[in-house]
Amino acid sequence: MDKLPWIILSAGDNVAVATGSIAPGSTVAGITAREKIDPGHKVAISDIPLGSPVVKYGQAIGRTTAEVKAGDHVHSHNLHFENDRLAATANSAPETATAEDKARSFMGYRRADGRAATRNYIGIIASVNCSTTVCRAIADEANRTILPHYEGIDGFVPIVHDQGCGMSSTGDGMNVLHRTLAGYTRHVNFGGVLMIGLGCEVNQLTLYGQSGAGASKRHFNIQDAGGSRRAVERAMGMLREIAADVGREKRVPISIGEIIIGLQCGGSDGFSGITANPALGVAADLLAAAGGTAILSETSEIYGAEHLLRSRAVSDEVARKLDEKIGWWEDYVALHGASLDNNPSPGNKRGGLTTILEKSLGAVAKGGRSPLTAVYGYAERVTAPGLVFMDTPGYDPVSATGQVAGGANMIAFTTGRGSCFGCRPAPSLKLSSNSALYASMEEDMDIDCGTIATGDATISGKGREIFELIVDTASGKKTKSELFGYGDNEFVPWHLGATL
């Protein structure tokens, strides 16, 4: 069978997306192109009357401003998005998981508190910017002198940042920083944690206690240790004791229902919303059906499609929480003289995107079609299974940091331009939206989703491939970003509030 030069993203769509240039007069699947259709642009696959919804991703992305015939180019000249959100069309069913999918297990670490880990790191966490250099020195020394003696430890990871002092001890800024750091200190992929402060900072170590990991969770201040070099020496003694405990951990079979994966996209291109994101959505559906958790985030990038996500909420309370997050963002950006309701940029339009809803649907696609079971604030601990939403900015390092603080033990990150990213202690998979990117940056990309656009793979088939790689990675297979060493510099807590 000849490969079709377009993709139909969902049953019920009345437009397809061209994967290559379609010449006027050419006939595909019984439909004759009435004009040239460029790659990434929409072609009508049925007649669409004036004022009727244009449906893509199984959802209305706007209404026609002229009568559209099958084979017409559908874009800004005959499609617009009304200020009021269009009513959500019926949600398509999530990808079907088999009984075998639901019974799957991965080889992970079972912690003493019952949680499941995909990696076995030891974290060296800074409470304040002033202790970051010492934390890096401690991690470097531990990786050089202690790690070679423990095959079962994945490494010593410095978690450092630029906050912790010069800020109010109360309010949103401190609350978010504390919640984020607390999430990392208890992260399941850290078998042990050593937290280092300076001693006089606003963000005191006493806020974090020493409970949660038994003898494998310690902390001290540099000033109490007698200076930087002595702090490194003191840390080595503690870390040898922690490593002796953590190094005994062994991988055991664990249900894939205990995988919690954060969904990210960055450096997007015209194919992100039609290849990598929908394919990741299929994998998210399969994981959710098996009892696992997928965290959709980036609130500023789902704006315009939030009512469609809302329509999938399992309760009025979940829908209300999502509305509250959107309302907060509208007030937040207005305070800074900005707006969330931006039309697609000229570059987006050249790539085929017409409306803000269409653009947002591409981002939402990575969440699949499962019901929305819960909504969380930034870095809040995620406890609900299925598809959940966490309120974060669209900036990828900040967003992923919140997801990991909330408990994500894996990250899946789609990109069309080639974002390089890792997020230790959570292994991070990179999914390229086009094959040219995969070919040019294969050492950074784990899966090529561009084969969907070429017709060599289906969205469902590629989603299944991603799902299998998620299970393998949870079991210990190294991602490309892990092999290179990404993840030490990508810890970026959301910075809210005044710098004093």
XYZ file of C-alpha atoms in Angstrom:
500
model
C 0.000 0.000 0.000
C 1.290 3.464 -0.904
C 2.140 5.737 2.006
C -0.335 8.578 2.452
C 1.227 12.073 2.444
C -0.798 13.057 5.483
C -1.735 12.021 9.024
C -5.270 11.813 10.431
C -4.717 12.292 14.144
C -8.010 10.978 15.495
C -11.163 9.246 14.320
C -13.759 11.902 13.593
C -11.252 14.528 12.382
C -12.334 16.401 9.265
C -8.814 17.598 8.454
C -5.544 15.749 7.934
C -2.024 17.122 8.399
C 0.299 16.973 5.384
C 3.576 15.184 6.051
C 5.002 16.294 2.734
C 4.123 18.776 0.018
C 0.842 17.860 -1.743
C 0.578 19.201 -5.278
C -2.706 20.723 -6.504
C -4.732 18.225 -8.532
C -3.141 15.186 -6.925
C -5.579 12.593 -5.629
C -5.044 10.812 -2.318
C -7.491 8.246 -0.898
C -10.168 9.521 -3.276
C -9.670 13.187 -2.297
C -8.262 15.618 -4.861
C -6.153 18.491 -3.543
C -7.723 21.744 -4.752
C -4.563 23.733 -4.007
C -0.994 23.208 -2.826
C -0.736 21.923 0.743
C 2.619 22.488 2.467
C 4.060 20.085 5.059
C 2.524 20.587 8.506
C -0.572 22.287 7.060
C -4.154 21.063 7.148
C -6.159 19.646 4.268
C -9.915 19.064 4.475
C -10.853 15.407 4.111
C -14.570 16.145 3.959
C -16.786 19.121 3.130
C -17.094 21.560 6.074
C -19.984 24.083 5.857
C -19.558 27.755 6.720
C -19.467 28.306 10.498
C -18.906 24.629 11.283
C -16.213 23.237 13.599
C -12.882 22.154 12.168
C -11.905 19.012 14.060
C -8.295 17.967 14.731
C -7.056 15.687 17.542
C -10.728 14.706 17.867
C -11.552 18.244 19.089
C -12.831 21.449 17.502
C -9.954 23.898 16.933
C -12.112 26.701 15.498
C -14.895 27.444 13.016
C -14.801 27.954 9.290
C -15.210 31.496 7.957
C -16.030 30.193 4.478
C -17.406 27.019 2.964
C -14.658 24.395 2.786
C -14.581 21.563 0.274
C -12.715 18.279 0.630
C -9.190 18.866 -0.662
C -9.072 22.541 0.387
C -6.242 24.040 2.366
C -7.560 24.928 5.847
C -5.735 27.801 7.496
C -6.038 31.436 8.582
C -7.959 32.445 5.439
C -10.891 30.162 6.243
C -10.577 29.237 9.936
C -10.725 31.295 13.128
C -10.831 30.717 16.877
C -13.556 32.462 18.824
C -12.752 34.187 22.102
C -15.129 31.885 23.942
C -13.982 28.276 24.159
C -15.725 25.949 21.741
C -17.730 23.192 23.324
C -15.711 20.013 23.769
C -16.608 17.236 21.384
C -16.922 13.712 22.718
C -13.583 12.470 24.037
C -12.065 9.604 22.095
C -11.417 6.446 24.082
C -7.911 5.971 25.505
C -5.562 3.452 23.940
C -6.611 -0.059 24.917
C -4.299 -1.925 27.285
C -4.283 -5.706 27.209
C -4.449 -7.986 30.212
C -0.772 -8.728 29.590
C 0.016 -4.978 29.730
C -1.707 -4.642 33.078
C 0.183 -7.628 34.467
C 3.607 -6.301 33.445
C 6.391 -5.689 35.931
C 9.734 -3.908 35.878
C 12.910 -4.574 37.833
C 13.114 -1.812 40.421
C 14.114 -1.078 44.003
C 11.574 -1.623 46.778
C 12.245 0.953 49.499
C 11.624 0.354 53.180
C 8.527 2.582 53.094
C 7.037 0.502 50.277
C 7.659 2.895 47.372
C 9.205 1.789 44.079
C 12.402 3.279 42.644
C 13.837 3.071 39.136
C 17.355 4.176 40.163
C 19.549 3.961 43.271
C 21.351 7.291 43.659
C 22.635 9.153 46.709
C 21.761 12.849 46.703
C 23.989 15.698 47.934
C 21.423 18.489 48.336
C 22.175 22.171 48.949
C 19.775 24.066 51.183
C 21.123 27.385 49.882
C 23.196 28.804 47.041
C 26.067 29.338 49.512
C 26.589 25.573 49.882
C 26.468 24.659 46.181
C 30.235 24.631 45.594
C 30.796 22.400 48.597
C 27.983 20.066 47.459
C 29.615 19.707 44.046
C 32.989 19.054 45.668
C 31.444 16.411 47.926
C 29.727 14.666 45.003
C 32.912 14.735 42.887
C 34.989 13.265 45.721
C 32.383 10.606 46.519
C 32.052 9.566 42.878
C 35.857 9.306 42.672
C 36.596 7.483 45.913
C 33.427 5.754 47.164
C 31.367 4.856 44.098
C 33.893 2.360 42.620
C 33.328 0.127 45.660
C 29.542 -0.114 45.159
C 28.275 -1.539 41.890
C 24.666 -1.201 43.074
C 24.818 2.604 43.484
C 24.137 4.653 40.360
C 26.089 7.687 41.563
C 26.308 10.635 43.931
C 24.208 13.517 42.578
C 24.680 17.195 43.538
C 21.318 18.975 43.720
C 22.202 22.683 43.774
C 20.379 25.944 43.062
C 20.538 29.742 43.420
C 17.965 30.289 46.184
C 17.644 29.810 49.942
C 18.620 33.271 51.172
C 17.943 36.894 50.234
C 14.254 36.033 50.345
C 11.362 36.206 52.771
C 11.072 33.350 55.244
C 7.338 33.244 54.506
C 5.174 33.482 51.407
C 4.982 31.725 48.046
C 8.704 31.864 47.282
C 9.834 30.056 50.412
C 6.873 27.694 50.387
C 7.646 26.546 46.832
C 11.388 26.199 47.481
C 10.810 24.236 50.669
C 8.261 21.952 49.017
C 10.612 21.327 46.099
C 13.670 20.542 48.209
C 11.609 18.389 50.583
C 10.363 16.449 47.570
C 13.935 15.748 46.489
C 15.094 14.769 49.968
C 12.408 12.085 50.080
C 12.611 11.141 46.383
C 12.358 7.402 45.963
C 15.299 7.249 43.518
C 17.582 8.567 46.264
C 18.459 5.626 48.458
C 20.274 8.098 50.697
C 20.549 11.877 51.082
C 23.081 14.253 52.599
C 21.781 17.831 52.837
C 24.326 20.630 53.261
C 23.644 24.154 54.511
C 25.902 27.097 55.240
C 24.388 27.859 58.644
C 23.101 31.428 58.577
C 20.713 31.224 55.621
C 16.959 31.827 55.614
C 16.280 28.264 54.467
C 17.484 26.483 57.602
C 18.223 22.747 57.652
C 15.950 22.381 60.676
C 13.003 22.840 58.296
C 13.736 19.440 56.762
C 14.355 17.189 59.764
C 16.235 13.920 59.517
C 13.309 11.524 59.189
C 12.188 9.688 56.076
C 15.238 7.590 55.195
C 16.523 6.389 58.543
C 20.302 6.327 58.847
C 20.567 7.094 55.132
C 19.397 10.699 55.573
C 21.824 13.159 57.150
C 22.550 16.890 57.185
C 24.997 19.464 58.574
C 26.134 23.084 58.095
C 29.482 24.146 56.643
C 29.977 26.698 59.421
C 29.578 23.968 62.045
C 32.066 21.750 60.202
C 34.768 24.443 60.353
C 34.861 25.470 56.702
C 34.594 24.135 53.177
C 37.435 21.630 53.082
C 36.528 20.211 56.475
C 32.910 19.964 55.344
C 34.005 17.753 52.438
C 36.029 15.565 54.802
C 33.114 15.276 57.230
C 30.763 14.401 54.384
C 32.992 11.542 53.214
C 32.651 9.806 56.572
C 28.871 10.125 56.494
C 28.617 9.032 52.866
C 30.673 5.896 53.456
C 28.141 4.883 56.105
C 25.207 5.748 53.827
C 26.762 3.899 50.871
C 27.264 0.763 52.959
C 23.505 0.729 53.539
C 22.302 1.863 50.099
C 24.766 -0.350 48.237
C 23.016 -3.478 49.494
C 19.819 -2.667 47.582
C 18.890 -5.111 44.781
C 16.387 -4.841 41.947
C 13.224 -6.915 42.332
C 10.089 -7.359 40.172
C 7.579 -4.534 40.744
C 4.262 -3.819 39.005
C 4.481 -1.156 36.288
C 1.541 0.415 38.104
C 4.184 1.983 40.366
C 5.869 3.929 37.572
C 5.238 7.681 37.793
C 6.319 9.481 34.637
C 6.525 13.212 34.043
C 5.558 14.322 30.524
C 7.538 17.178 28.956
C 7.961 18.837 25.559
C 10.447 21.518 24.578
C 12.141 22.866 21.496
C 8.968 21.932 19.629
C 8.515 22.048 15.869
C 5.615 21.675 13.422
C 5.633 17.895 13.861
C 5.775 17.722 17.672
C 1.987 17.820 17.999
C 1.380 15.226 15.297
C 4.132 12.644 15.911
C 6.014 12.586 19.224
C 3.348 14.103 21.469
C 0.432 11.890 20.370
C 2.695 8.836 20.460
C 3.752 9.679 24.002
C 0.047 10.101 24.761
C -0.561 6.502 23.700
C 2.210 5.319 26.037
C 0.713 7.425 28.842
C -2.695 5.818 28.251
C -1.195 2.329 28.407
C 0.652 3.132 31.617
C -2.442 4.702 33.202
C -4.536 1.667 32.262
C -1.993 -0.532 34.022
C -2.340 1.481 37.228
C 0.634 3.791 36.676
C 0.722 7.580 36.748
C 1.447 10.140 34.028
C 1.944 13.786 35.050
C 0.925 16.406 32.481
C 2.145 19.927 33.273
C 3.199 23.238 31.647
C 0.058 25.214 32.475
C 0.926 28.140 30.229
C 1.177 25.775 27.262
C -2.201 24.080 27.707
C -3.983 27.445 27.823
C -6.707 27.487 25.192
C -7.288 23.759 25.528
C -7.803 23.640 29.274
C -11.579 23.292 28.931
C -11.072 20.117 26.885
C -8.799 18.697 29.566
C -11.377 19.826 32.119
C -14.056 17.802 30.316
C -12.064 14.660 31.135
C -12.001 15.371 34.887
C -13.335 12.532 37.010
C -15.139 14.923 39.379
C -16.308 18.508 39.743
C -13.637 19.011 42.389
C -10.847 18.044 39.977
C -12.314 20.350 37.310
C -12.559 23.195 39.834
C -8.912 22.818 40.818
C -7.855 23.046 37.168
C -9.954 26.185 36.716
C -8.295 27.721 39.780
C -4.823 27.096 38.354
C -5.774 28.725 35.042
C -7.276 31.701 36.875
C -4.102 32.140 38.930
C -1.991 32.223 35.771
C -4.247 34.787 34.109
C -3.806 37.072 37.136
C -0.081 36.339 37.400
C 0.814 37.239 33.817
C -1.497 40.280 33.862
C 0.407 41.557 36.906
C 3.546 41.511 34.768
C 1.890 43.131 31.739
C 1.721 39.922 29.702
C -1.030 37.629 28.387
C -1.455 33.881 28.057
C -3.913 34.202 25.181
C -1.345 34.708 22.429
C -2.085 33.750 18.864
C 0.384 31.362 17.224
C 3.529 33.195 16.153
C 4.298 33.905 12.479
C 6.667 30.945 12.545
C 3.940 28.706 13.981
C 1.577 29.832 11.224
C 4.144 29.173 8.517
C 4.405 25.701 9.993
C 0.651 25.168 9.678
C -0.742 26.121 13.107
C -3.751 28.429 12.867
C -5.298 28.883 16.346
C -4.149 28.947 19.969
C -6.386 25.971 20.653
C -4.708 23.964 17.905
C -1.297 24.834 19.334
C -2.322 23.905 22.883
C -3.908 20.655 21.728
C -0.510 19.624 20.378
C 0.937 20.044 23.863
C -2.005 18.327 25.587
C -1.687 15.383 23.178
C 1.219 13.967 25.160
C -1.246 13.337 27.990
C -3.199 10.854 25.885
C -6.959 10.501 26.305
C -7.301 9.014 29.789
C -9.591 10.624 32.398
C -8.013 13.383 34.492
C -7.884 11.989 38.029
C -6.241 14.793 40.055
C -4.728 18.295 39.942
C -1.672 19.265 42.002
C 0.213 22.428 42.828
C 3.858 22.799 41.892
C 6.048 20.123 43.526
C 3.150 18.699 45.544
C 3.423 14.984 46.244
C 1.534 12.996 43.599
C -0.493 10.125 45.016
C -3.333 9.510 42.528
C -2.930 6.971 39.715
C -3.830 7.631 36.085
C -3.433 10.919 34.237
C -2.882 13.830 36.629
C -2.038 17.492 36.120
C 0.611 19.479 37.972
C 0.640 23.269 37.775
C 4.046 24.390 36.457
C 5.483 27.011 34.120
C 6.162 25.990 30.537
C 9.935 26.365 30.999
C 11.130 22.776 30.836
C 13.768 22.593 33.611
C 11.435 24.329 36.090
C 8.497 22.154 35.057
C 10.418 18.872 35.241
C 11.919 19.845 38.596
C 8.399 20.213 39.989
C 7.354 16.837 38.589
C 10.360 15.061 40.086
C 9.819 16.796 43.433
C 6.248 15.484 43.267
C 7.495 11.923 42.889
C 8.070 11.255 39.174
C 10.555 8.390 38.986
C 10.921 8.868 35.206
C 10.645 11.697 32.648
C 9.668 11.475 28.951
C 10.607 14.576 26.928
C 9.602 15.237 23.312
C 11.500 17.692 21.124
C 11.583 18.837 17.520
C 14.575 21.148 17.636
C 16.869 19.051 19.790
C 16.567 20.034 23.452
C 19.296 18.354 25.485
C 18.051 17.398 28.911
C 18.422 15.084 31.852
C 16.827 15.281 35.293
C 18.604 13.139 37.848
C 17.576 11.261 39.887
C 14.769 10.487 37.378
C 15.992 8.912 34.097
C 14.856 11.044 31.156
C 13.845 9.642 27.770
C 14.181 11.947 24.735
C 11.741 11.518 21.831
C 12.453 13.287 18.523
C 9.465 14.505 16.505
C 11.245 14.251 13.148
C 13.744 11.846 11.643
C 16.190 14.543 10.520
C 16.698 15.533 14.151
C 17.135 11.915 15.198
C 19.768 11.400 12.496
C 21.696 14.542 13.434
C 21.495 14.096 17.244
C 21.160 10.339 17.653
C 23.497 10.372 20.659
C 20.888 12.445 22.541
C 17.619 10.947 21.238
C 16.189 7.659 22.525
C 13.350 7.176 20.001
C 12.657 8.550 16.519
C 8.973 9.470 16.241
C 9.509 11.031 12.816
C 8.734 7.666 11.243
C 5.071 8.463 11.896
C 5.303 11.398 9.480
C 7.002 9.289 6.811
C 4.314 6.622 7.064
C 6.728 3.967 8.351
C 5.015 3.837 11.744
C 1.628 4.581 13.250
C 0.923 6.727 16.294
C -0.367 3.639 18.096
C 2.629 1.539 17.106
C 5.144 4.183 18.097
C 3.298 4.688 21.377
C 3.679 0.996 22.072
C 7.428 1.301 21.361
C 7.702 4.180 23.847
C 5.753 2.171 26.422
C 8.181 -0.743 26.087
C 11.169 1.573 26.456
C 9.623 3.116 29.587
C 9.464 -0.360 31.152
C 13.030 -1.207 30.073
C 14.350 2.115 31.368
C 12.575 1.687 34.686
C 14.370 -1.666 34.905
C 17.789 -0.051 34.552
C 18.456 0.510 30.860
C 20.443 3.739 30.564
C 18.958 6.628 28.597
C 21.069 8.671 26.193
C 21.077 11.609 28.614
C 22.268 9.343 31.433
C 25.073 7.952 29.296
C 26.333 11.474 28.571
C 25.949 12.647 32.156
C 23.026 15.075 32.023
C 21.064 15.805 35.154
C 23.302 17.646 37.633
C 22.553 21.154 36.326
C 18.883 20.785 35.422
C 17.510 21.176 38.948
C 15.708 24.559 38.652
C 13.058 25.264 41.310
C 10.344 27.758 40.379
C 11.483 31.170 41.659
C 8.533 33.117 43.055
C 8.541 36.235 45.196
C 10.911 39.140 45.743
C 14.675 38.952 46.021
C 15.527 40.923 49.176
